[in-house]
Amino acid sequence: METEKARGTETVLVLGGTGKTGRRVAQRLEARGMPVRVGSRSGEPPFDWENPDTWAPALGDVGAVYISYYPYLGVPGAVETVGSFADLAVASGVRRLVLLAGRGEPEEEPAVDAVRESGTELTIVRSTWFAQNFSEDYWAEGILNGELALPAGEVPEPFVDADDVADVAVAALTDDRHIGELYELTGPRLLTFAEAIDEIAKAAGREVRFVPVSIGEFASAAAEQGAPGEVISLLRRLFGEVLDGRNAHLTDGVRRALGREPKDFADYAREAAATGVWASKR
Ligand SMILES: NC(=O)c1ccc[n+]([C@@H]2O[C@H](COP(=O)([O-])OP(=O)(O)OC[C@H]3O[C@@H](n4cnc5c(N)ncnc54)[C@H](OP(=O)(O)O)[C@@H]3O)[C@@H](O)[C@H]2O)c1
């Protein structure tokens, strides 16, 4: 059942709308002919989590918001920031929120609760690592150089395609049946990082090695490359704590939300390779 809002003229604000999931959410809503506003520091008007003065202008005429917070909901201050934003959104007339969170991350719970407490229609999308980290973010550079060094051992992850995350978010923004749901999203297959890199090497038709390193080596290399302290501590936590096997199982979130299976990593790798993203360097 489509909502009045989905058919009407109210704008959907897509926070993180230039990022891996937000960009896809915005594209899908635009393809349906819905008014969309990209909320990010490069948006028009700009939206900056660190500058609350930018929030009200971005919320004008907005009926629903996709919240992809940056850097992640577990950082100090996130509870107050996303909680204040959600309260302001509701006071401004927003009736529906769709919140992206990480999977198996108790540190994020207080921020999720703060959004819940805004009292409006809410869908929570708890996602495992995106496959697109290998092509649109953190790890693409290593693959281009033929070697990805990460502090990941044999623990497998069920990488999920950002297309699936966006499909679920769009369904939740536009269809009343998802109100109050919590969808835990994974891909259909568990893969170690070495296996994921093998799939990518095969799809890209080039040699790529996965090199396991210690957390300390990884953090020093990231610092040398200029990564901010906040990002380094996030990566330390993700690899040192969250990648401990707690997420090494599949969930049915994509099927429950969309009535279809999630996209396989091999399909992701083939599609990403076809864009040429892993085609130069070396
Ligand atoms: N990556 C994963 O595998 C994964 C998995 C599960 C959950 N998540 C969650 O997804 C969220 C997004 O993370 P991501 O790594 O995937 O990044 P991303 O969405 O690909 O990129 C970050 C987005 O946030 C915007 N942004 C950055 N700083 C901002 C600020 N101060 N104010 C407003 N917007 C800002 C960026 O746009 P501008 O630069 O234009 O501002 C960009 O649109 C996080 O909450 C993360 O925990 C990520």
CSV table of C-alpha atoms in Angstrom, one decimal, residues 8-244:
chain,number,residue,atom,x,y,z
A,8,GLY,CA,2.2,13.4,-3.0
A,9,THR,CA,4.5,16.4,-3.4
A,10,GLU,CA,6.3,16.3,-0.1
A,11,THR,CA,10.1,16.1,-0.5
A,12,VAL,CA,12.1,13.1,0.8
A,13,LEU,CA,15.3,14.2,2.4
A,14,VAL,CA,18.1,11.7,1.8
A,15,LEU,CA,20.9,12.2,4.3
A,16,GLY,CA,24.3,10.9,3.2
A,17,GLY,CA,22.7,11.3,-0.2
A,18,THR,CA,26.0,11.3,-2.0
A,19,GLY,CA,27.2,8.2,-0.3
A,20,LYS,CA,27.1,4.5,-1.1
A,21,THR,CA,23.5,3.9,0.0
A,22,GLY,CA,22.1,7.5,0.0
A,23,ARG,CA,23.0,8.0,-3.7
A,24,ARG,CA,21.1,4.9,-4.6
A,25,VAL,CA,18.1,5.8,-2.5
A,26,ALA,CA,17.9,9.3,-4.1
A,27,GLN,CA,18.2,7.8,-7.6
A,28,ARG,CA,15.4,5.3,-7.0
A,29,LEU,CA,13.1,7.9,-5.5
A,30,GLU,CA,13.8,10.3,-8.5
A,31,ALA,CA,13.1,7.5,-10.9
A,32,ARG,CA,9.6,7.2,-9.3
A,33,GLY,CA,9.1,10.9,-9.9
A,34,MET,CA,9.3,11.9,-6.2
A,35,PRO,CA,10.8,15.2,-5.1
A,36,VAL,CA,14.1,14.4,-3.4
A,37,ARG,CA,16.6,16.6,-1.6
A,38,VAL,CA,20.2,15.3,-1.1
A,39,GLY,CA,21.3,16.1,2.4
A,40,SER,CA,25.1,16.3,2.7
A,41,ARG,CA,27.7,19.0,3.1
A,42,SER,CA,27.7,19.3,-0.7
A,43,GLY,CA,23.9,19.4,-1.0
A,44,GLU,CA,21.7,22.4,-1.8
A,45,PRO,CA,21.1,23.7,0.8
A,46,PRO,CA,24.1,22.1,2.5
A,47,PHE,CA,23.4,19.8,5.4
A,48,ASP,CA,26.1,19.3,8.0
A,49,TRP,CA,25.7,17.0,11.1
A,50,GLU,CA,28.2,19.2,12.9
A,51,ASN,CA,26.3,22.4,12.2
A,52,PRO,CA,22.6,22.2,13.5
A,53,ASP,CA,21.9,25.6,11.8
A,54,THR,CA,21.9,23.7,8.5
A,55,TRP,CA,19.2,21.2,9.6
A,56,ALA,CA,16.0,23.4,9.5
A,57,PRO,CA,16.6,24.7,5.9
A,58,ALA,CA,17.1,21.1,4.7
A,59,LEU,CA,13.9,20.0,6.3
A,60,GLY,CA,11.6,22.5,4.5
A,61,ASP,CA,8.6,20.7,2.9
A,62,VAL,CA,10.0,17.4,3.9
A,63,GLY,CA,7.6,14.5,4.7
A,64,ALA,CA,10.1,11.6,5.1
A,65,VAL,CA,13.9,11.3,5.8
A,66,TYR,CA,16.4,8.6,5.1
A,67,ILE,CA,19.0,8.9,7.9
A,68,SER,CA,22.5,7.7,7.0
A,69,TYR,CA,24.6,9.2,9.8
A,70,TYR,CA,28.3,9.8,9.4
A,71,PRO,CA,30.8,8.5,10.5
A,72,TYR,CA,28.7,6.0,12.6
A,73,LEU,CA,26.0,6.0,15.2
A,74,GLY,CA,28.4,4.8,18.0
A,75,VAL,CA,30.7,7.8,18.0
A,76,PRO,CA,30.6,10.1,21.1
A,77,GLY,CA,27.9,12.8,20.6
A,78,ALA,CA,25.9,10.8,18.0
A,79,VAL,CA,23.1,10.2,20.5
A,80,GLU,CA,22.5,13.9,21.1
A,81,THR,CA,23.1,14.8,17.4
A,82,VAL,CA,20.7,12.3,15.8
A,83,GLY,CA,18.2,12.6,18.6
A,84,SER,CA,18.1,16.4,18.3
A,85,PHE,CA,17.8,16.0,14.5
A,86,ALA,CA,14.9,13.5,14.7
A,87,ASP,CA,13.1,15.8,17.2
A,88,LEU,CA,13.5,18.8,14.9
A,89,ALA,CA,12.4,16.7,11.9
A,90,VAL,CA,9.2,15.7,13.6
A,91,ALA,CA,8.6,19.3,14.8
A,92,SER,CA,9.0,20.4,11.2
A,93,GLY,CA,6.3,18.0,10.0
A,94,VAL,CA,8.3,14.9,9.0
A,95,ARG,CA,6.1,11.8,9.6
A,96,ARG,CA,8.4,9.1,8.5
A,97,LEU,CA,12.0,8.2,9.3
A,98,VAL,CA,14.1,5.3,7.9
A,99,LEU,CA,17.4,4.9,9.9
A,100,LEU,CA,20.4,3.0,8.6
A,101,ALA,CA,22.5,1.3,11.4
A,102,GLY,CA,25.3,-1.2,11.6
A,103,ARG,CA,24.8,-4.9,12.4
A,104,GLY,CA,25.9,-6.4,15.7
A,105,GLU,CA,27.0,-3.0,17.1
A,106,PRO,CA,25.6,-2.4,20.7
A,107,GLU,CA,27.4,0.9,20.8
A,108,GLU,CA,24.9,2.2,18.3
A,109,GLU,CA,21.8,1.3,20.4
A,110,PRO,CA,21.5,4.6,22.4
A,111,ALA,CA,21.5,6.6,19.1
A,112,VAL,CA,18.9,4.2,17.6
A,113,ASP,CA,16.8,4.7,20.7
A,114,ALA,CA,17.1,8.4,20.5
A,115,VAL,CA,15.6,8.3,17.0
A,116,ARG,CA,12.9,5.9,18.2
A,117,GLU,CA,12.0,8.4,21.0
A,118,SER,CA,11.0,11.0,18.4
A,119,GLY,CA,7.8,9.0,18.3
A,120,THR,CA,7.2,9.1,14.5
A,121,GLU,CA,6.8,6.3,11.9
A,122,LEU,CA,10.1,4.5,11.9
A,123,THR,CA,11.8,1.7,10.0
A,124,ILE,CA,15.3,0.5,11.2
A,125,VAL,CA,17.6,-1.0,8.6
A,126,ARG,CA,20.5,-2.8,10.3
A,127,SER,CA,23.1,-3.7,7.7
A,128,THR,CA,26.2,-5.7,7.5
A,129,TRP,CA,29.3,-4.5,5.6
A,130,PHE,CA,28.5,-3.3,2.1
A,131,ALA,CA,30.1,-5.0,-0.9
A,132,GLN,CA,30.6,-1.6,-2.4
A,133,ASN,CA,33.3,-0.9,0.2
A,134,PHE,CA,35.5,-2.8,-2.2
A,135,SER,CA,34.7,-0.5,-5.2
A,136,GLU,CA,33.4,2.8,-4.0
A,137,ASP,CA,35.3,3.4,-0.7
A,138,TYR,CA,37.9,2.2,1.7
A,139,TRP,CA,39.3,-0.7,-0.2
A,140,ALA,CA,39.2,0.2,-3.9
A,141,GLU,CA,42.7,1.7,-3.8
A,142,GLY,CA,44.3,-1.5,-2.5
A,143,ILE,CA,42.6,-3.6,-5.1
A,144,LEU,CA,43.8,-1.2,-7.9
A,145,ASN,CA,47.4,-1.7,-6.4
A,146,GLY,CA,46.9,-5.5,-6.6
A,147,GLU,CA,47.0,-6.0,-2.8
A,148,LEU,CA,44.5,-5.4,-0.1
A,149,ALA,CA,45.9,-5.5,3.4
A,150,LEU,CA,43.4,-5.7,6.2
A,151,PRO,CA,43.3,-7.0,9.8
A,152,ALA,CA,40.8,-9.6,8.9
A,153,GLY,CA,41.5,-13.3,9.3
A,154,GLU,CA,39.2,-16.3,8.6
A,155,VAL,CA,36.0,-14.9,10.0
A,156,PRO,CA,33.5,-14.7,7.2
A,157,GLU,CA,31.1,-11.8,6.5
A,158,PRO,CA,27.9,-11.9,4.6
A,159,PHE,CA,28.6,-8.7,2.5
A,160,VAL,CA,25.4,-7.1,1.3
A,161,ASP,CA,25.0,-5.2,-1.9
A,162,ALA,CA,24.2,-1.4,-1.4
A,163,ASP,CA,21.5,-1.8,-4.1
A,164,ASP,CA,19.6,-4.1,-1.8
A,165,VAL,CA,20.0,-1.7,1.2
A,166,ALA,CA,18.7,1.1,-1.0
A,167,ASP,CA,15.8,-1.1,-2.2
A,168,VAL,CA,14.8,-1.8,1.4
A,169,ALA,CA,15.1,1.9,2.4
A,170,VAL,CA,13.0,3.0,-0.6
A,171,ALA,CA,10.3,0.4,0.2
A,172,ALA,CA,10.3,1.6,3.8
A,173,LEU,CA,10.1,5.3,2.8
A,174,THR,CA,7.1,4.7,0.5
A,175,ASP,CA,5.1,1.7,1.8
A,176,ASP,CA,3.2,1.7,5.1
A,177,ARG,CA,3.8,-2.0,5.5
A,178,HIS,CA,7.3,-1.4,6.7
A,179,ILE,CA,6.4,1.0,9.6
A,180,GLY,CA,7.8,-0.3,12.9
A,181,GLU,CA,9.9,-3.0,11.2
A,182,LEU,CA,13.5,-3.7,11.9
A,183,TYR,CA,15.3,-5.3,9.0
A,184,GLU,CA,18.7,-7.0,9.5
A,185,LEU,CA,20.3,-7.1,6.1
A,186,THR,CA,23.0,-9.5,4.8
A,187,GLY,CA,23.9,-10.9,1.5
A,188,PRO,CA,23.0,-14.6,0.6
A,189,ARG,CA,26.5,-16.0,1.3
A,190,LEU,CA,29.3,-15.9,3.9
A,191,LEU,CA,32.7,-15.0,2.5
A,192,THR,CA,36.1,-14.5,4.2
A,193,PHE,CA,37.9,-11.4,3.0
A,194,ALA,CA,40.3,-13.7,1.0
A,195,GLU,CA,37.4,-15.3,-0.7
A,196,ALA,CA,35.8,-11.9,-1.5
A,197,ILE,CA,39.1,-10.8,-3.0
A,198,ASP,CA,39.3,-14.0,-5.1
A,199,GLU,CA,35.8,-13.3,-6.5
A,200,ILE,CA,36.9,-9.7,-7.3
A,201,ALA,CA,40.1,-10.8,-9.0
A,202,LYS,CA,38.2,-13.3,-11.1
A,203,ALA,CA,35.6,-10.7,-12.1
A,204,ALA,CA,38.2,-8.0,-12.8
A,205,GLY,CA,40.5,-10.4,-14.7
A,206,ARG,CA,43.6,-9.4,-12.7
A,207,GLU,CA,45.8,-10.5,-9.9
A,208,VAL,CA,44.7,-9.2,-6.5
A,209,ARG,CA,46.2,-10.6,-3.2
A,210,PHE,CA,44.5,-10.4,0.2
A,211,VAL,CA,47.2,-9.8,2.9
A,212,PRO,CA,46.1,-10.3,6.5
A,213,VAL,CA,47.9,-7.8,8.8
A,214,SER,CA,47.7,-7.0,12.5
A,215,ILE,CA,45.4,-4.2,13.8
A,216,GLY,CA,48.4,-2.2,14.9
A,217,GLU,CA,50.1,-2.4,11.4
A,218,PHE,CA,46.8,-1.5,9.8
A,219,ALA,CA,46.2,1.5,12.1
A,220,SER,CA,49.8,2.8,11.6
A,221,ALA,CA,49.4,2.5,7.8
A,222,ALA,CA,46.0,4.3,7.9
A,223,ALA,CA,47.5,7.1,10.0
A,224,GLU,CA,50.5,7.5,7.6
A,225,GLN,CA,48.0,7.9,4.8
A,226,GLY,CA,46.4,10.7,6.7
A,227,ALA,CA,43.2,9.0,8.0
A,228,PRO,CA,41.6,11.1,10.8
A,229,GLY,CA,41.9,9.7,14.4
A,230,GLU,CA,38.1,9.2,14.5
A,231,VAL,CA,38.2,7.0,11.3
A,232,ILE,CA,41.1,5.0,12.7
A,233,SER,CA,39.3,4.3,15.9
A,234,LEU,CA,36.2,3.3,13.9
A,235,LEU,CA,38.3,0.9,11.8
A,236,ARG,CA,40.0,-0.5,14.9
A,237,ARG,CA,36.6,-1.2,16.4
A,238,LEU,CA,35.2,-2.7,13.3
A,239,PHE,CA,38.0,-5.1,12.7
A,240,GLY,CA,39.1,-5.6,16.3
A,241,GLU,CA,35.7,-6.1,17.9
A,242,VAL,CA,32.8,-6.4,15.4
A,243,LEU,CA,34.6,-8.9,13.1
A,244,ASP,CA,34.8,-11.5,15.8
